[in-house]
XYZ file of C-alpha atoms in Angstrom:
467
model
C -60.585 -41.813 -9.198
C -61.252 -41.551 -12.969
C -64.727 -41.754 -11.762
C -64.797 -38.505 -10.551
C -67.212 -35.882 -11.931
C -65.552 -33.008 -14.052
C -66.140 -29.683 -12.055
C -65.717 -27.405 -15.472
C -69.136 -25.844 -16.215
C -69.151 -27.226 -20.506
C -71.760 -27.516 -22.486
C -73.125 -30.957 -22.430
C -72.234 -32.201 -25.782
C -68.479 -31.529 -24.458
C -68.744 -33.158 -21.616
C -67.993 -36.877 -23.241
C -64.987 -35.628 -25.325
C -63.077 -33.933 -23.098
C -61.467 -35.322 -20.278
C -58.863 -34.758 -17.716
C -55.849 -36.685 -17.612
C -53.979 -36.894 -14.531
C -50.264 -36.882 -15.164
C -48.452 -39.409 -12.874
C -45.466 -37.954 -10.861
C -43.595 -39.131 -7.435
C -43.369 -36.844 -4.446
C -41.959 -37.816 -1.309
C -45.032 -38.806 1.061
C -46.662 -36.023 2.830
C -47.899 -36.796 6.519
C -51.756 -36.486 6.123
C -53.402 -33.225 7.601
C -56.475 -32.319 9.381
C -57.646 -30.387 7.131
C -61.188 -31.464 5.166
C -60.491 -34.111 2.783
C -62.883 -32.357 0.072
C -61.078 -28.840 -1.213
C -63.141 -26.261 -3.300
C -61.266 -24.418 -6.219
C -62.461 -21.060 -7.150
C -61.905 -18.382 -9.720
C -61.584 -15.359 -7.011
C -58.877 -14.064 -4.900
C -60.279 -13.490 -1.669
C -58.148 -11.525 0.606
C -57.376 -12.663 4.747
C -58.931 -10.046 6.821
C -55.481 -9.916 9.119
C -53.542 -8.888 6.436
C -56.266 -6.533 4.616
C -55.771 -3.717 6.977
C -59.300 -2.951 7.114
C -58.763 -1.152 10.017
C -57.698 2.049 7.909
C -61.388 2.145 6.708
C -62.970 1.499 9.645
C -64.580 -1.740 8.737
C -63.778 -3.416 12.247
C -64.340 -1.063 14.766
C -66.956 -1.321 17.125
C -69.875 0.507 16.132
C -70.558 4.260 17.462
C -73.655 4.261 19.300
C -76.935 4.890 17.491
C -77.612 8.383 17.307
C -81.139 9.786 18.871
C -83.076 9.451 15.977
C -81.079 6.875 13.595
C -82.472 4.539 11.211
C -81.575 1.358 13.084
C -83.305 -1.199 10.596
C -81.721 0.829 7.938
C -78.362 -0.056 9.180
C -78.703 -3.815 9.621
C -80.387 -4.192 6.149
C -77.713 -2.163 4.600
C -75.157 -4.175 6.639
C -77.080 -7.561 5.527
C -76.813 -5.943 1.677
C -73.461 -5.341 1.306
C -71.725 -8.661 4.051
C -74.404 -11.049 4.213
C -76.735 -12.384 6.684
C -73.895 -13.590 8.969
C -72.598 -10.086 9.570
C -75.051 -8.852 11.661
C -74.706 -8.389 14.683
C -76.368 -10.390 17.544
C -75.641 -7.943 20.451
C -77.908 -5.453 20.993
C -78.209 -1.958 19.776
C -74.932 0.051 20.530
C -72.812 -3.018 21.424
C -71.993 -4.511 17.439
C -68.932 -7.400 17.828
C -65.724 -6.364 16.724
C -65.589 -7.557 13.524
C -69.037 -5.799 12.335
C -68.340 -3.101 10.201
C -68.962 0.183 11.293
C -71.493 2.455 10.695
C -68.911 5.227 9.047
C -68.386 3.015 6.409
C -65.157 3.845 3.952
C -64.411 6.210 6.274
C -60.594 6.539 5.216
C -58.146 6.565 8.641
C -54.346 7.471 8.819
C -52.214 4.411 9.465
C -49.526 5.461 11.841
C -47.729 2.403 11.105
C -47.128 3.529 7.726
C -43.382 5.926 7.509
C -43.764 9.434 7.533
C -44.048 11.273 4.683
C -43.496 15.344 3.461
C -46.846 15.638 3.442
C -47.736 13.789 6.870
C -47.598 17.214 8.668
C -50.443 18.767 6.277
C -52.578 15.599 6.293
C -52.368 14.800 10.267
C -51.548 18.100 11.646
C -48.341 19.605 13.449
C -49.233 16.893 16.559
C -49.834 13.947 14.444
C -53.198 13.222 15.897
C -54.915 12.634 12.332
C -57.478 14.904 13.863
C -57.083 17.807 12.268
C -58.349 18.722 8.797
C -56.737 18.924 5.618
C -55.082 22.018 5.054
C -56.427 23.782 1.965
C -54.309 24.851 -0.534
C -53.373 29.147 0.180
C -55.125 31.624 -1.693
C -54.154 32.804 -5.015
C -52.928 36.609 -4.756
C -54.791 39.050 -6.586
C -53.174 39.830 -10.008
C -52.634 43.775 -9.923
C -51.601 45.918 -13.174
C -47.941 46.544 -12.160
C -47.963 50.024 -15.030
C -50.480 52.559 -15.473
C -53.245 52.151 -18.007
C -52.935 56.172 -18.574
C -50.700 58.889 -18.186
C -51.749 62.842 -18.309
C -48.859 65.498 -18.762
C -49.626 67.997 -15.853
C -47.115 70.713 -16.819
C -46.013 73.111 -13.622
C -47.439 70.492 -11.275
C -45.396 70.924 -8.023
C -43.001 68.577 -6.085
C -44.143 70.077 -2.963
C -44.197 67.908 -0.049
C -46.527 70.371 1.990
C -49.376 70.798 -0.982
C -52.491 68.481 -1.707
C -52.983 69.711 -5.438
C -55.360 66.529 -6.902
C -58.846 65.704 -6.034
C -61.488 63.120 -7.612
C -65.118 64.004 -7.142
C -67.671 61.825 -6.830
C -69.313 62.817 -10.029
C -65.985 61.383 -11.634
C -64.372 64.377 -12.554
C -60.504 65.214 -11.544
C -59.433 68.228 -9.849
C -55.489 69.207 -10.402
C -53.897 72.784 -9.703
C -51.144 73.591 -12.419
C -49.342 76.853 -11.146
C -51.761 79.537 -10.651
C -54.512 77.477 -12.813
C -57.343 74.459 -11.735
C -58.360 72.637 -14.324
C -61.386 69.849 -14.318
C -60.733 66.794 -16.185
C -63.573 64.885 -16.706
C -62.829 60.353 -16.216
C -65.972 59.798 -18.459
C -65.349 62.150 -21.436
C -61.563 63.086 -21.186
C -62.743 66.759 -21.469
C -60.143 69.491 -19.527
C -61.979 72.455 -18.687
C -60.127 75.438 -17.049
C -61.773 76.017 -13.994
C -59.947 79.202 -12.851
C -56.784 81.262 -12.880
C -55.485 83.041 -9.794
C -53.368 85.711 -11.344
C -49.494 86.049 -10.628
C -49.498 86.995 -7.227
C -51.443 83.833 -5.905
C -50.958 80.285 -6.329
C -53.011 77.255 -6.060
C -51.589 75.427 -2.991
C -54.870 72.901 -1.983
C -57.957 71.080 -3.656
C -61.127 69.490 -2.040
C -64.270 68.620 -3.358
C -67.653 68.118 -1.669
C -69.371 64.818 -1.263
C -71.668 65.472 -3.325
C -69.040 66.826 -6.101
C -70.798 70.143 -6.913
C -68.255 72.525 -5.265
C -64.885 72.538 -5.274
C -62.431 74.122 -2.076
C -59.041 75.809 -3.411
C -56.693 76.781 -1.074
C -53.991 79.634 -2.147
C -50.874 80.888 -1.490
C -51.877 84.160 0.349
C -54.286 82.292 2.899
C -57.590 82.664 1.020
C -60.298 79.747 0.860
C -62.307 80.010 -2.514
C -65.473 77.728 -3.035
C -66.266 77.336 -7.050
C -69.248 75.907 -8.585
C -67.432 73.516 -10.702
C -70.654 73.166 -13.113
C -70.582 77.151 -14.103
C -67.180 77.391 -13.721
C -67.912 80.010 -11.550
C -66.690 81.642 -8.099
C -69.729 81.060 -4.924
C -67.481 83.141 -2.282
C -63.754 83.854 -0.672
C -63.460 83.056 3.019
C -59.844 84.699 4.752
C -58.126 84.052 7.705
C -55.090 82.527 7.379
C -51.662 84.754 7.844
C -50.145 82.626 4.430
C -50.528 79.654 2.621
C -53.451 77.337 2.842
C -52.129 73.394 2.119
C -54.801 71.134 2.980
C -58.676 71.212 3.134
C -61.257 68.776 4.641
C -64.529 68.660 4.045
C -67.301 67.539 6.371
C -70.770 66.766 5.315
C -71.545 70.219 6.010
C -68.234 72.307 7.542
C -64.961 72.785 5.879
C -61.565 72.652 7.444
C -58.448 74.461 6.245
C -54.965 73.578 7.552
C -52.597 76.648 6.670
C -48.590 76.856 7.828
C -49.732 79.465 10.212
C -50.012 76.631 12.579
C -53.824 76.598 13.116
C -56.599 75.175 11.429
C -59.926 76.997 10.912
C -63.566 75.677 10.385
C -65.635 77.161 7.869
C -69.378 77.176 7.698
C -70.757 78.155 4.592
C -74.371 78.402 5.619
C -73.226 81.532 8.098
C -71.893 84.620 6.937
C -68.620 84.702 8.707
C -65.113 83.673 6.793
C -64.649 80.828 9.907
C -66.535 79.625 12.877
C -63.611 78.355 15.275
C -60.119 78.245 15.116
C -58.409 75.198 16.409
C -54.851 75.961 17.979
C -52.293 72.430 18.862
C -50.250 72.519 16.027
C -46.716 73.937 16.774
C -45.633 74.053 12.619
C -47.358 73.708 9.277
C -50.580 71.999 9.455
C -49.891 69.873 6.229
C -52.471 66.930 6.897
C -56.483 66.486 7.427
C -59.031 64.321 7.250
C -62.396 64.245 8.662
C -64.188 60.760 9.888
C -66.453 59.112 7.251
C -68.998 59.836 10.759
C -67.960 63.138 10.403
C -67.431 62.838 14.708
C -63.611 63.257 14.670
C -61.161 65.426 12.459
C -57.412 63.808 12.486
C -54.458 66.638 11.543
C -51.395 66.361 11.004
C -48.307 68.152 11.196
C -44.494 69.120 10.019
C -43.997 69.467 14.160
C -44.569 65.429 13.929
C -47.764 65.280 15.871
C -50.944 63.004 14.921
C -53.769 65.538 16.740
C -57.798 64.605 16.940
C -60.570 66.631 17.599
C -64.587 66.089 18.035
C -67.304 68.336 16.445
C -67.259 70.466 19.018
C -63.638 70.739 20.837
C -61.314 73.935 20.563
C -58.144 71.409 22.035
C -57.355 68.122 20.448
C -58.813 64.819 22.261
C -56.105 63.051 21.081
C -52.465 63.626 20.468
C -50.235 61.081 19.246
C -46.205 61.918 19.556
C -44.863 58.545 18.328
C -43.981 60.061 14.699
C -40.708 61.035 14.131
C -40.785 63.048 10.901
C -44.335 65.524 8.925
C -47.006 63.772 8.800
C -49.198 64.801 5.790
C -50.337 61.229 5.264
C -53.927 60.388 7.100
C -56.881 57.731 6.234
C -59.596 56.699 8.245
C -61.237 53.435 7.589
C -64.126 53.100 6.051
C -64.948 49.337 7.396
C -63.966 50.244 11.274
C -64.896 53.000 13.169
C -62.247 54.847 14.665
C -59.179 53.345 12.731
C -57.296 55.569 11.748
C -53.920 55.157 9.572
C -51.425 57.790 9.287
C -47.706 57.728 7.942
C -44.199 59.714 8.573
C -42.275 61.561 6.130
C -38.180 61.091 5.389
C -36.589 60.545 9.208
C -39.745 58.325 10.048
C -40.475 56.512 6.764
C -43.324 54.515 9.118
C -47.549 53.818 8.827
C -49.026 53.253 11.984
C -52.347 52.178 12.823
C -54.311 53.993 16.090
C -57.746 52.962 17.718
C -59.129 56.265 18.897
C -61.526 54.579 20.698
C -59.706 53.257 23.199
C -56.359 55.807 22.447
C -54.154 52.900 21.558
C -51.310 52.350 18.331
C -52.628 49.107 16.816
C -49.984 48.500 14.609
C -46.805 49.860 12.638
C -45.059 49.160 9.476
C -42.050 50.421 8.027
C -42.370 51.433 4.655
C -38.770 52.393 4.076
C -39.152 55.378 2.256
C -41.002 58.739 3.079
C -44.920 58.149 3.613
C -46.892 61.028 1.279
C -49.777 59.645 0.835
C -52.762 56.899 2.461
C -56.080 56.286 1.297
C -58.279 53.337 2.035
C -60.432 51.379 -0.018
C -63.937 51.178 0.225
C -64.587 48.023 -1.415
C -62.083 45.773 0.062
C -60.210 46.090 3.724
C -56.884 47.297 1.524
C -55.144 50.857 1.735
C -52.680 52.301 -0.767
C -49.716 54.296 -0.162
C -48.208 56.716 -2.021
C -44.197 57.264 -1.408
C -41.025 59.498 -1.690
C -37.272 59.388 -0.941
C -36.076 57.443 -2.135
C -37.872 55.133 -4.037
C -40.603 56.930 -5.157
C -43.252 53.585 -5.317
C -46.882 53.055 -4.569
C -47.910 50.359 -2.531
C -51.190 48.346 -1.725
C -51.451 46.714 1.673
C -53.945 44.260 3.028
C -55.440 45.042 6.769
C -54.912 44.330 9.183
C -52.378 41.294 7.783
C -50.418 44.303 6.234
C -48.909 42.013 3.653
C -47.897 43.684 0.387
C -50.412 43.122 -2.250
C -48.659 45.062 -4.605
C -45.292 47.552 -5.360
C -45.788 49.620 -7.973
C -43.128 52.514 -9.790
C -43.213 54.477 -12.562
C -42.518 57.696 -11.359
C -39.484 59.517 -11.333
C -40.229 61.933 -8.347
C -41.794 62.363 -5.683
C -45.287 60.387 -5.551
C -46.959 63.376 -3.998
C -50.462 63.514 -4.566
C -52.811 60.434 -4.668
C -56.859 60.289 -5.383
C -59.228 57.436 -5.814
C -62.013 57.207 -8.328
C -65.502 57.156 -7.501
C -66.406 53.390 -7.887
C -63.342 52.732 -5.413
C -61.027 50.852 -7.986
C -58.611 52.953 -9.665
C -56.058 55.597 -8.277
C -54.168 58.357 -10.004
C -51.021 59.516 -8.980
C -49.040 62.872 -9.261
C -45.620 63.727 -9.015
C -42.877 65.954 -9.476
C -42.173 64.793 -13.073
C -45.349 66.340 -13.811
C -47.629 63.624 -14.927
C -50.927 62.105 -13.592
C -51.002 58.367 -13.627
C -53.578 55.969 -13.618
C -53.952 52.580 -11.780
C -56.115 49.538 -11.856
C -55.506 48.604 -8.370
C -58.498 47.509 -6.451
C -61.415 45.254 -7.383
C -65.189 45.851 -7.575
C -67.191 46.037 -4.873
C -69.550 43.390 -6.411
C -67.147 40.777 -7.292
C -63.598 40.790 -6.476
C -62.232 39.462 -9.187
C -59.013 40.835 -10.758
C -59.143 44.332 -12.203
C -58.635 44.592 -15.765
C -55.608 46.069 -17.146
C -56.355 48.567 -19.805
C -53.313 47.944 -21.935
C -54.549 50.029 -24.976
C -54.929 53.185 -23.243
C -51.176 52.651 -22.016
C -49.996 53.389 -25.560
C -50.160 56.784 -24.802
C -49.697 60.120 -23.616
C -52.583 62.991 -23.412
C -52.011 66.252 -21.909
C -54.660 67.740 -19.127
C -54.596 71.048 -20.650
């Protein structure tokens, strides 16, 4: 056998001087096989099929059939490429053998063979199946400021449940009634200008600005509705009616409303020369909240008797009249991304936001908040409300709709969170309370991109006085 050719690939002046010598051993005999007498040595590991499990990437299926309009040639060169000339299939279209790879090549498979593992569930879904698709990872909660960026002292500011004493126009400029006093305070400059003084036998008990933030509504202690041109700092006229105090105003594109604790609630008209056009009668105790539709169809009240009432443009009863409340309720929103939702919330003994579709007349949902509900107001941008609260924890909270998870807690006040206002570009609040100071909160994002709000530490540093 020493004439046997070398099978090493060596240069050819090698191949005289080096040789293979055989070294002699004994072995027991082997009985002779029937296996090929010639055996071919190679420098590759090449894998058995049966114990490749190739079936995990679907490389010995049966072939789908060809979809209408499939590159058929395309497939058996591609096939040719990549297993050689043998691998292709002899059947016709449709019917490849079952050891032809398929046309979803790579295509990765679950092998229930394999144990389970803690992340089987997300990977297979709850069944197992391997049909359903990989869960994604959840959402990363929006990051929200948890303190103010700035506080204002607001000396003599009331902790009044029944009184709606802050307003933000439009035109970005902050409406708060001190005592007997309104003063503007201007979100672009910081300037406080002293709108007007009521003397000592009135009070400021109410604030509303237009839309359009030109005019500003103060209600007063003796019943009076005053309408000031906010840009001369001067009075436009005085509409009466009310037997005593006037808490809450609503404006309309083009009425006003006035909610008094004489139980009723008149509509003003400005363009006529009457102090009130109708007077709507439901209310059985202080009308301490109201809000008009942002389609300016419905007007919700509400009241310390613990009724949510709704009227249309044009009724003198209330459509609507919701009795599940058990405590005030000075706390109304309507959305402004779904007509006719409306949110409203109960004071102390009720401590509850519910949710109604005054479409259809029915209470969507309810959440208890666990402490007394002063305050709602949606945001425009996103489908999130805030909520402003009182006894006995005294927090603001954002919500998400209609998942009504908690997006955020916030505290900082002492009192009372009475009084709550949004800014004009829809992402910060302010906040008043009994401990007399206005705070200010990054809460919501942009209605471009919502992306975190920014949290004006520097201005936090602080304290500044609004008059």
């Amino acid at each position: 056998m020493a004439s046997r050719k070398s099978r090493l690939n060596l240069p050819a002046g090698m191949q005289s001087s080096l040789r293979l010598n055989t070294i002699p051993t004994h072995f027991p005999s082997i009985p002779k096989t029937t296996s090929p007498s010639k055996t071919t040595y190679s420098d590759r590991f090449i894998p058995l099929r049966s114990s490749s499990r190739l079936q995990n990437f679907a490389l010995v299926e049966k072939s789908s059939p060809v979809k209408e309009g499939g590159n058929e040639a395309y497939s058996r060169l591609l096939r040719t490429e990549l297993f050689g000339a043998d691998s292709v299939p002899c059947s016709p279209a449709g019917q490849g053998s079952p050891m032809s790879p398929s046309k979803n090549l790579f295509r990765f498979k679950t092998d229930h063979s394999a144990p389970n593992s803690p992340l089987s569930a997300v990977i297979t879904g709850q069944d197992g199946s391997g049909s359903a698709e990989v869960s994604m990872p959840p959402k990363v909660p929006r990051k929200v400021p948890k303190t103010a960026y700035k506080v204002l002292d607001a000396p003599s500011l009331q902790d009044d449940f029944y009184l709606n004493l802050v307003d933000w126009s439009s035109q970005n400029v902050l409406a708060v009634g001190l005592g007997t006093c309104v003063y503007l305070w201007n979100a672009s400059t910081s300037k406080v200008t002293k709108l007007c003084d009521l003397g000592n036998r009135d009070g400021v008990c109410a604030v509303q600005w237009t839309r359009e933030g030109s005019y500003l509504a103060v209600g007063t202690y003796l019943g009076d509705v005053q309408i000031w041109d906010s840009s001369r700092c001067k009075p436009i006229r005085t509409m009466g009616g009310h037997q005593t105090r006037t808490g809450v105003l609503a404006w309309s594109s083009c009425m006003l409303s006035s909610g008094s604790r004489d139980k009723h609630i008149l509509q003003h008209d400005l363009r006529v020369s009457k102090d009130y056009v109708s007077k709507l009668v439901g209310h059985r105790s202080e009308v301490c909240g109201l809000k008009w539709s942002h389609d300016d169809r419905e007007l919700a009240s509400g009241g310390n008797d613990n009724q949510l009432l709704v009227w249309n443009q044009h009724s003198q009863q209330p459509v609507l009249k919701f009795t599940e409340h058990t405590a005030a309720i000075k706390a109304i929103a309507w959305s402004p991304h779904q007509s006719g939702l409306l949110a409203s919330g109960g004071g102390t003994a009720d401590r509850c936001i519910r949710f109604w579709n005054t479409t259809n007349r029915n209470m969507l949902k309810c959440v208890d908040t666990g402490s007394q509900v002063c305050n709602l107001a949606w945001c425009k941008n996103v489908n999130e409300l805030v909520s402003t609260h009182g006894y006995s924890q005294n927090q603001i909270m954002i919500w998400k709709y209609p998942s009504l998870g908690k997006v955020a807690t916030l505290t900082g006040h002492t009192l009372r969170v009475l009084y709550l206002a949004i800014s004009p570009d829809g992402q910060t609040i302010v906040t008043g309370a009994g401990d007399e100071t206005l705070r200010f909160w990054n809460v919501f994002p942009s209605a471009k991109t919502p992306v975190p709000v920014r949290d004006s530490g520097v201005w936090s540093m602080g304290r500044t006085h609004i008059r």
